[in-house]
Amino acid sequence: MPHPADPTSDSTYDATYDSTSDPAGRTGTTTVRVAYGTTGLDVELPADRTTVVAPTHSEPAPDVPAALREALAHPVAGPPLRELVRPGQTVAISLCDATRPQPRELMVRAILAELEGIVTRADLVLLVATGTHRANTDAELRAMLGDDLVDTVRIVNHDSRDPDVLRWMGVHGDGVPVWLNRHWVDADVKVTTGFVEPHFFAGFSGGPKLVAPGLAGLETVLTLHDAARIGSERATWAVCEGNPVHDDVRAIAAATGVDFALDVVLNREQQVVRAFGGELLAMHAEAREVVRELSMQAVPDLFDVVVTSNSGFPLDQNLYQAVKGMTAAATVVRPGGLIVCVAECRDGFPDHGTFREVLASEDSPEALLEAISRRSETVPDQWQVQVLARVLARARVGVHTTHLSDEELRTAHLFLVEDVAAAVREELERVGPGARVCVLPEGPQTIAYVDAGRPG
């Protein structure tokens, strides 16, 4: 169970998160900076009615390369990475795609340094674990890894829809047909790299997710994300054991093999706080406990309005990803309340995939949930629609973005919020003098939960 946040710990408190004085000299307001794109967004709110919930403050590791090397050399469980690799072996490294803030270059360079004298760059393949996302462009890869690595190491964007790149691995977990990237399967040594944060239906990111869905075939991904699994009450934030999604993700990784895993925990500035290495499941379990302490924050009651983000760039690149921030808000909004999600969405819905099409296929969230539950086969991206529809069945959701119009958002059962502060004030006035607003400046980096025993 998460522990209630200490009100003096810079994590859960009333309107003091990065607050500034009102330049017009008015009293009773506070300015909260909410993660948005690369710049952030300042929102002025009534101080006496606003509660800000943020991750527990964590200083970055003083020497990140040293912390990564330490995790590789002194793992949580199992032998050090260097003892697992012999000269002449091939090494496959799985890493997150451009929608995630993983410090890929630092992590890959730490692995290279640790394996110096054993393998060369020619022995390596970096696999971008896209899942069903689009391939990353050359420019994105260079931003993610640096020119030197892009120019000297083989990099493969996983393609879940290309049968030529997939290998059949059998049925694992609860009847999941498993296809995995052949470059991963054929490697002598398999290393996952990622970062751990709460995940809205898989419990936590990182760890085994860098195998499946990250490097899995479309049939595997669709099974892992079917309506029954996503609809489970256990498929939610910070729950792994007994979560039908994460149970199967773990089972696939365990059955198909991972030789070493390296994950990091990030703070709200996306800086590395801790690094964990070693046997996949033991490493991930230890990292999860650290994240749980940093990100799970208690509040005394539900709120009439919740302002959330999707943690800024790169996580708020599109509306599909922004569903995570909306889901974080839904945990503490009153039924029938208002959620305002601040997400740049520079990549639109996005245009690739079927998220937009599935969202527009029914005229209400309830109809979407009903249609998805009736499907005999999973449609790509329906899981994100299913989660969003559940949120919309609980609360109204507006989006502050400069890249999608109100008309476009209406097709997704959402609406545009041009002025966040004005929308909040209007809703508070409509509800009445007892109405309160909660702000999640870092969105899904903070998972708020109601603890009725916590002082208001």
Coordinates of C-alpha atoms in Angstrom, one line a residue, residues 1-441:
M1 CA 0.0 0.0 0.0
P2 CA 1.2 3.5 -0.7
H3 CA 1.9 5.7 2.3
P4 CA 0.2 9.1 2.8
A5 CA 2.3 11.9 1.7
D6 CA 4.0 14.1 4.3
P7 CA 2.4 17.5 3.9
T8 CA 5.8 19.1 4.5
S9 CA 7.5 17.0 1.9
D10 CA 6.8 19.1 -1.2
S11 CA 4.5 16.6 -2.6
T12 CA 0.9 17.1 -1.5
Y13 CA -0.2 20.5 -0.2
D14 CA -2.4 23.5 -0.9
A15 CA -1.4 25.7 -3.7
T16 CA 2.4 26.0 -3.1
Y17 CA 3.9 24.1 -6.0
D18 CA 6.1 26.5 -7.8
S19 CA 3.7 29.3 -6.9
T20 CA 4.5 33.0 -7.6
S21 CA 3.0 36.3 -6.5
D22 CA 0.2 37.7 -8.6
P23 CA 1.7 40.4 -10.7
A24 CA -1.4 42.5 -10.6
G25 CA -1.3 42.6 -6.8
R26 CA -4.5 40.7 -6.3
T27 CA -4.7 38.4 -3.3
G28 CA -6.1 35.0 -2.9
T29 CA -4.6 33.5 -6.1
T30 CA -1.6 31.3 -6.8
T31 CA 0.2 30.4 -10.0
V32 CA 0.9 26.8 -10.6
R33 CA 3.2 25.7 -13.4
V34 CA 1.9 22.6 -15.2
A35 CA 4.0 20.5 -17.4
Y36 CA 3.2 21.3 -21.1
G37 CA 5.4 20.6 -24.1
T38 CA 8.9 21.8 -23.4
T39 CA 7.9 25.2 -21.9
G40 CA 5.3 24.5 -19.2
L41 CA 2.1 26.4 -18.6
D42 CA 1.4 28.8 -15.8
V43 CA -2.2 28.6 -14.4
E44 CA -3.6 31.1 -11.9
L45 CA -6.0 29.5 -9.4
P46 CA -7.7 30.5 -6.2
A47 CA -5.3 29.7 -3.4
D48 CA -7.8 28.7 -0.8
R49 CA -9.6 26.2 -3.0
T50 CA -6.6 24.6 -4.7
T51 CA -4.6 21.5 -3.7
V52 CA -1.5 20.7 -5.7
V53 CA -0.3 17.0 -5.8
A54 CA 3.2 16.4 -7.1
P55 CA 5.8 13.6 -6.8
T56 CA 7.9 13.6 -3.7
H57 CA 10.9 15.8 -4.5
S58 CA 14.0 13.7 -5.5
E59 CA 17.5 15.0 -6.1
P60 CA 19.1 13.6 -9.2
A61 CA 22.0 11.2 -8.9
P62 CA 25.2 13.2 -8.6
D63 CA 27.0 11.1 -11.2
V64 CA 24.5 9.4 -13.5
P65 CA 27.1 7.4 -15.6
A66 CA 28.6 6.1 -12.4
A67 CA 25.2 5.2 -11.0
L68 CA 24.4 3.2 -14.2
R69 CA 27.8 1.5 -14.1
E70 CA 27.2 0.6 -10.5
A71 CA 23.8 -1.0 -11.4
L72 CA 25.5 -3.0 -14.2
A73 CA 28.3 -4.2 -12.0
H74 CA 26.4 -4.8 -8.7
P75 CA 22.9 -5.9 -9.7
V76 CA 19.9 -6.3 -7.5
A77 CA 19.9 -10.0 -8.3
G78 CA 21.9 -12.3 -10.6
P79 CA 25.4 -11.9 -11.9
P80 CA 26.9 -8.6 -13.2
L81 CA 26.4 -7.9 -16.9
R82 CA 30.0 -8.3 -17.7
E83 CA 30.0 -11.9 -16.5
L84 CA 27.1 -12.8 -18.8
V85 CA 28.8 -11.9 -22.1
R86 CA 31.6 -13.7 -23.9
P87 CA 33.8 -12.4 -26.8
G88 CA 32.1 -12.9 -30.1
Q89 CA 28.6 -13.0 -28.8
T90 CA 25.8 -10.8 -30.2
V91 CA 24.0 -8.4 -27.8
A92 CA 20.5 -7.0 -28.3
I93 CA 19.5 -4.0 -26.3
S94 CA 15.8 -3.1 -26.1
L95 CA 15.0 0.6 -25.5
C96 CA 11.9 2.9 -25.4
D97 CA 10.7 4.8 -28.4
A98 CA 10.5 8.6 -28.8
T99 CA 7.3 8.9 -26.8
R100 CA 9.2 8.1 -23.6
P101 CA 11.7 10.2 -21.6
Q102 CA 14.2 7.4 -21.2
P103 CA 17.9 8.6 -21.0
R104 CA 18.8 6.1 -23.8
E105 CA 22.2 7.5 -24.7
L106 CA 23.5 7.4 -21.2
M107 CA 22.2 3.9 -20.6
V108 CA 23.6 2.5 -23.9
R109 CA 27.0 4.2 -23.3
A110 CA 27.1 2.7 -19.8
I111 CA 26.5 -0.8 -21.2
L112 CA 29.2 -0.2 -23.9
A113 CA 31.7 0.9 -21.3
E114 CA 30.9 -2.1 -19.1
L115 CA 31.4 -4.5 -22.0
E116 CA 34.5 -2.8 -23.3
G117 CA 37.1 -5.5 -24.4
I118 CA 34.4 -8.2 -24.6
V119 CA 32.2 -7.1 -27.5
T120 CA 32.5 -4.4 -30.2
R121 CA 29.8 -2.1 -31.5
A122 CA 29.5 -4.4 -34.5
D123 CA 28.2 -7.1 -32.1
L124 CA 25.4 -4.9 -30.9
V125 CA 21.9 -4.2 -32.2
L126 CA 19.7 -1.5 -30.6
L127 CA 16.0 -2.4 -30.9
V128 CA 13.5 0.4 -30.5
A129 CA 10.6 -1.2 -28.7
T130 CA 7.8 0.6 -30.5
G131 CA 5.0 -1.9 -29.7
T132 CA 2.4 -0.8 -32.2
H133 CA 3.7 2.8 -32.5
R134 CA 5.2 4.2 -35.7
A135 CA 8.9 3.9 -36.4
N136 CA 11.1 6.6 -35.1
T137 CA 12.7 8.9 -37.7
D138 CA 16.4 9.4 -38.2
A139 CA 16.1 12.8 -36.5
E140 CA 14.3 11.3 -33.6
L141 CA 16.9 8.6 -33.2
R142 CA 19.7 11.1 -33.3
A143 CA 17.9 13.1 -30.6
M144 CA 17.4 9.9 -28.5
L145 CA 20.9 8.4 -28.9
G146 CA 23.3 11.0 -30.4
D147 CA 25.0 11.0 -33.8
D148 CA 27.9 8.8 -32.7
L149 CA 25.7 5.8 -31.7
V150 CA 23.4 6.2 -34.7
D151 CA 26.3 6.2 -37.1
T152 CA 28.2 3.3 -35.5
V153 CA 25.7 0.9 -34.0
R154 CA 22.9 -1.0 -35.8
I155 CA 19.5 0.3 -34.9
V156 CA 16.3 -1.4 -35.7
N157 CA 12.8 0.1 -35.3
H158 CA 10.5 -2.8 -34.3
D159 CA 7.6 -3.3 -36.6
S160 CA 4.8 -5.4 -35.0
R161 CA 3.0 -5.7 -38.4
D162 CA 5.9 -7.1 -40.4
P163 CA 5.8 -11.0 -40.4
D164 CA 9.3 -11.2 -41.8
V165 CA 10.7 -9.7 -38.6
L166 CA 8.8 -11.9 -36.2
R167 CA 9.5 -15.3 -34.6
W168 CA 6.9 -17.6 -33.1
M169 CA 7.6 -18.3 -29.4
G170 CA 4.6 -20.3 -28.4
V171 CA 1.6 -19.6 -26.2
H172 CA 2.4 -18.2 -22.8
G173 CA 0.6 -16.6 -19.8
D174 CA -3.2 -16.8 -20.0
G175 CA -3.4 -18.1 -23.6
V176 CA -1.3 -15.3 -25.2
P177 CA 0.1 -16.2 -28.7
V178 CA 3.6 -14.8 -28.6
W179 CA 5.5 -13.5 -31.6
L180 CA 8.7 -11.5 -30.9
N181 CA 11.2 -9.6 -32.9
R182 CA 13.7 -12.0 -34.5
H183 CA 16.7 -9.8 -33.9
W184 CA 15.9 -10.1 -30.2
V185 CA 15.2 -13.8 -30.3
D186 CA 18.4 -14.6 -32.2
A187 CA 20.8 -12.5 -30.0
D188 CA 23.1 -14.4 -27.7
V189 CA 22.5 -11.9 -24.9
K190 CA 19.3 -9.9 -24.4
V191 CA 19.3 -6.7 -22.3
T192 CA 16.3 -4.6 -21.6
T193 CA 16.6 -0.9 -20.8
G194 CA 13.9 1.4 -19.7
F195 CA 12.5 3.6 -16.9
V196 CA 9.9 2.8 -14.3
E197 CA 6.8 4.9 -13.6
P198 CA 3.2 4.1 -12.7
H199 CA 1.2 2.8 -15.7
F200 CA -2.5 3.3 -16.1
F201 CA -3.4 -0.3 -16.9
A202 CA -0.1 -2.3 -16.8
G203 CA 0.7 -1.2 -13.2
F204 CA 4.2 0.1 -13.9
S205 CA 6.3 0.7 -17.0
G206 CA 9.7 -0.6 -17.7
G207 CA 11.0 -4.1 -17.0
P208 CA 9.2 -6.8 -18.9
K209 CA 7.2 -4.4 -21.0
L210 CA 10.4 -3.9 -23.0
V211 CA 9.9 -7.4 -24.3
A212 CA 6.1 -7.5 -24.7
P213 CA 4.4 -5.4 -25.9
G214 CA 7.6 -3.5 -26.9
L215 CA 9.1 -6.1 -29.2
A216 CA 6.0 -8.2 -29.8
G217 CA 3.9 -9.0 -32.9
L218 CA 0.5 -7.4 -33.5
E219 CA -1.4 -10.5 -32.6
T220 CA 0.4 -10.7 -29.2
V221 CA -0.2 -7.0 -28.5
L222 CA -3.9 -7.2 -29.4
T223 CA -4.3 -10.2 -27.0
L224 CA -2.5 -8.4 -24.2
H225 CA -4.8 -5.4 -24.7
D226 CA -8.1 -7.1 -25.2
A227 CA -11.3 -5.8 -23.7
A228 CA -11.4 -8.3 -20.8
R229 CA -7.9 -7.6 -19.6
I230 CA -8.2 -3.8 -20.0
G231 CA -11.6 -3.9 -18.3
S232 CA -10.3 -5.7 -15.2
E233 CA -10.4 -3.6 -12.0
R234 CA -6.9 -4.9 -11.3
A235 CA -5.6 -3.5 -14.6
T236 CA -4.7 -0.1 -13.1
W237 CA -2.1 2.1 -11.6
A238 CA 0.6 0.5 -9.4
V239 CA -0.9 -3.0 -9.5
C240 CA 1.2 -5.8 -11.0
E241 CA 0.4 -9.1 -9.3
G242 CA -3.1 -10.1 -10.1
N243 CA -3.2 -7.5 -12.9
P244 CA -4.1 -9.6 -16.0
V245 CA -2.1 -7.4 -18.3
H246 CA 1.1 -7.4 -16.2
D247 CA 0.7 -11.0 -15.2
D248 CA 0.9 -12.0 -18.9
V249 CA 3.7 -9.5 -19.7
R250 CA 5.8 -11.0 -16.9
A251 CA 5.0 -14.5 -18.0
I252 CA 6.1 -13.8 -21.6
A253 CA 9.4 -12.2 -20.5
A254 CA 10.2 -15.1 -18.1
A255 CA 9.3 -17.8 -20.7
T256 CA 11.2 -16.3 -23.6
G257 CA 14.3 -15.1 -21.7
V258 CA 16.0 -11.8 -20.7
D259 CA 19.6 -12.1 -19.6
F260 CA 19.9 -8.7 -17.9
A261 CA 17.7 -5.7 -17.3
L262 CA 18.6 -2.0 -16.6
D263 CA 16.0 0.4 -15.5
V264 CA 16.1 3.9 -14.1
V265 CA 13.8 6.0 -11.9
L266 CA 13.3 9.7 -12.9
N267 CA 12.3 12.8 -11.0
R268 CA 9.8 15.4 -12.1
E269 CA 12.6 17.1 -14.2
Q270 CA 13.2 13.7 -16.0
Q271 CA 16.6 13.4 -14.3
V272 CA 17.9 10.0 -13.2
V273 CA 17.4 9.5 -9.4
R274 CA 18.3 5.8 -9.1
A275 CA 19.4 3.0 -11.4
F276 CA 18.7 -0.7 -11.0
G277 CA 20.2 -3.7 -12.8
G278 CA 20.1 -7.4 -12.8
E279 CA 17.6 -10.3 -13.1
L280 CA 14.6 -8.8 -14.8
L281 CA 11.7 -9.5 -12.4
A282 CA 13.7 -9.0 -9.1
M283 CA 15.2 -5.7 -10.5
H284 CA 11.8 -4.4 -11.6
A285 CA 10.2 -5.3 -8.3
E286 CA 12.8 -3.2 -6.3
A287 CA 12.5 -0.3 -8.7
R288 CA 8.7 -0.3 -8.4
E289 CA 8.9 0.1 -4.7
V290 CA 11.0 3.2 -5.0
V291 CA 8.6 4.7 -7.6
R292 CA 5.6 3.8 -5.4
E293 CA 7.1 5.9 -2.5
L294 CA 7.9 8.8 -4.8
S295 CA 4.7 8.9 -6.9
M296 CA 1.8 7.7 -4.8
Q297 CA 0.3 10.6 -2.9
A298 CA -2.8 10.7 -0.6
V299 CA -5.6 13.2 -0.6
P300 CA -8.5 13.5 1.8
D301 CA -11.4 13.5 -0.6
L302 CA -12.5 13.7 -4.2
F303 CA -12.4 17.0 -6.1
D304 CA -14.9 18.8 -8.3
V305 CA -12.2 19.9 -10.8
V306 CA -8.9 18.2 -11.5
V307 CA -6.3 19.9 -13.7
T308 CA -3.7 17.4 -15.0
S309 CA -0.9 17.2 -17.6
N310 CA 0.8 14.4 -19.4
S311 CA 4.2 15.2 -17.9
G312 CA 5.2 17.5 -20.8
F313 CA 7.3 16.5 -23.8
P314 CA 7.9 13.8 -25.0
L315 CA 5.0 12.2 -23.1
D316 CA 2.4 14.8 -24.3
Q317 CA 3.2 14.5 -28.0
N318 CA -0.3 13.3 -28.9
L319 CA -3.8 12.8 -27.6
Y320 CA -3.3 9.0 -27.5
Q321 CA -0.6 9.4 -24.9
A322 CA -2.5 12.1 -23.0
V323 CA -5.1 9.6 -21.9
K324 CA -2.6 8.6 -19.2
G325 CA -2.9 12.0 -17.6
M326 CA -6.7 12.0 -17.9
T327 CA -6.7 8.6 -16.2
A328 CA -4.5 9.9 -13.3
A329 CA -7.0 12.7 -12.8
A330 CA -10.0 10.3 -12.8
T331 CA -8.8 8.7 -9.6
V332 CA -9.6 11.8 -7.6
V333 CA -12.4 13.6 -9.5
R334 CA -16.0 13.4 -8.3
P335 CA -18.5 11.6 -10.5
G336 CA -19.8 14.2 -12.9
G337 CA -16.9 16.5 -12.3
L338 CA -14.5 18.3 -14.7
I339 CA -11.0 17.2 -15.8
V340 CA -8.9 19.6 -17.7
C341 CA -5.9 18.0 -19.4
V342 CA -3.0 20.2 -20.4
A343 CA -1.3 18.4 -23.3
E344 CA 0.5 20.0 -26.3
C345 CA -0.3 17.2 -28.8
R346 CA 2.1 18.5 -31.4
D347 CA 1.6 15.1 -33.2
G348 CA -2.1 15.4 -33.1
F349 CA -4.2 12.3 -32.3
P350 CA -1.8 11.0 -34.0
D351 CA -2.7 10.3 -37.6
H352 CA -1.1 6.8 -37.6
G353 CA -3.0 4.0 -36.0
T354 CA -6.7 3.7 -35.4
F355 CA -7.2 5.6 -32.2
R356 CA -9.0 8.5 -33.9
E357 CA -11.1 6.2 -36.0
V358 CA -12.3 4.1 -33.1
L359 CA -13.0 7.1 -30.9
A360 CA -15.3 8.6 -33.6
S361 CA -17.0 5.3 -34.3
E362 CA -19.8 5.8 -31.7
D363 CA -21.7 8.8 -30.5
S364 CA -21.1 8.4 -26.7
P365 CA -18.5 7.0 -24.3
E366 CA -21.1 4.5 -23.1
A367 CA -21.7 3.3 -26.7
L368 CA -17.9 3.0 -27.2
L369 CA -17.6 0.7 -24.1
E370 CA -20.6 -1.4 -25.2
A371 CA -19.2 -1.8 -28.8
I372 CA -15.7 -2.7 -27.5
S373 CA -17.1 -5.3 -25.1
R374 CA -19.1 -6.9 -27.9
R375 CA -16.1 -7.3 -30.2
S376 CA -14.8 -10.8 -30.8
E377 CA -11.5 -9.5 -32.1
T378 CA -9.4 -6.7 -30.7
V379 CA -8.9 -3.7 -32.9
P380 CA -5.6 -1.8 -32.7
D381 CA -5.7 1.1 -30.2
Q382 CA -9.1 0.1 -28.9
W383 CA -7.6 -0.3 -25.4
Q384 CA -6.8 3.4 -25.3
V385 CA -10.3 4.2 -26.4
Q386 CA -11.7 1.8 -23.8
V387 CA -9.7 3.5 -21.0
L388 CA -10.7 7.0 -22.2
A389 CA -14.3 6.0 -22.5
R390 CA -14.3 4.9 -18.8
V391 CA -12.9 8.2 -17.8
L392 CA -15.5 10.0 -19.8
A393 CA -18.3 8.0 -18.2
R394 CA -17.1 9.4 -14.9
A395 CA -16.3 13.0 -15.8
R396 CA -16.3 15.7 -18.5
V397 CA -12.9 16.1 -20.0
G398 CA -11.5 19.3 -21.7
V399 CA -8.1 19.5 -23.3
H400 CA -5.8 22.6 -23.4
T401 CA -3.8 22.2 -26.6
T402 CA -2.6 24.5 -29.4
H403 CA -2.5 21.7 -32.0
L404 CA -6.1 20.3 -32.0
S405 CA -9.3 22.3 -32.7
D406 CA -12.5 22.1 -30.7
E407 CA -14.1 20.4 -33.7
E408 CA -11.4 17.7 -33.8
L409 CA -11.7 17.1 -30.0
R410 CA -15.5 16.9 -30.2
T411 CA -15.1 13.8 -32.5
A412 CA -13.2 12.3 -29.5
H413 CA -16.0 13.2 -27.0
L414 CA -13.7 15.9 -25.6
F415 CA -13.7 19.7 -25.9
L416 CA -11.1 22.5 -26.2
V417 CA -10.2 24.6 -23.2
E418 CA -8.4 27.7 -24.4
D419 CA -8.1 29.3 -20.9
V420 CA -7.5 26.8 -18.2
A421 CA -7.8 29.3 -15.3
A422 CA -11.1 30.6 -16.7
A423 CA -12.5 27.1 -17.1
V424 CA -11.7 26.2 -13.6
R425 CA -13.2 29.4 -12.1
E426 CA -16.3 28.9 -14.1
E427 CA -16.7 25.3 -12.9
L428 CA -16.0 26.2 -9.2
E429 CA -18.7 29.0 -9.4
R430 CA -21.2 26.6 -11.0
V431 CA -20.7 24.0 -8.3
G432 CA -20.7 26.4 -5.4
P433 CA -18.6 27.7 -2.5
G434 CA -17.5 24.3 -1.2
A435 CA -16.0 23.3 -4.6
R436 CA -12.3 22.5 -4.8
V437 CA -9.7 22.0 -7.5
C438 CA -6.8 19.5 -7.5
V439 CA -3.8 20.1 -9.8
L440 CA -1.5 17.3 -10.9
P441 CA 1.3 19.4 -12.5

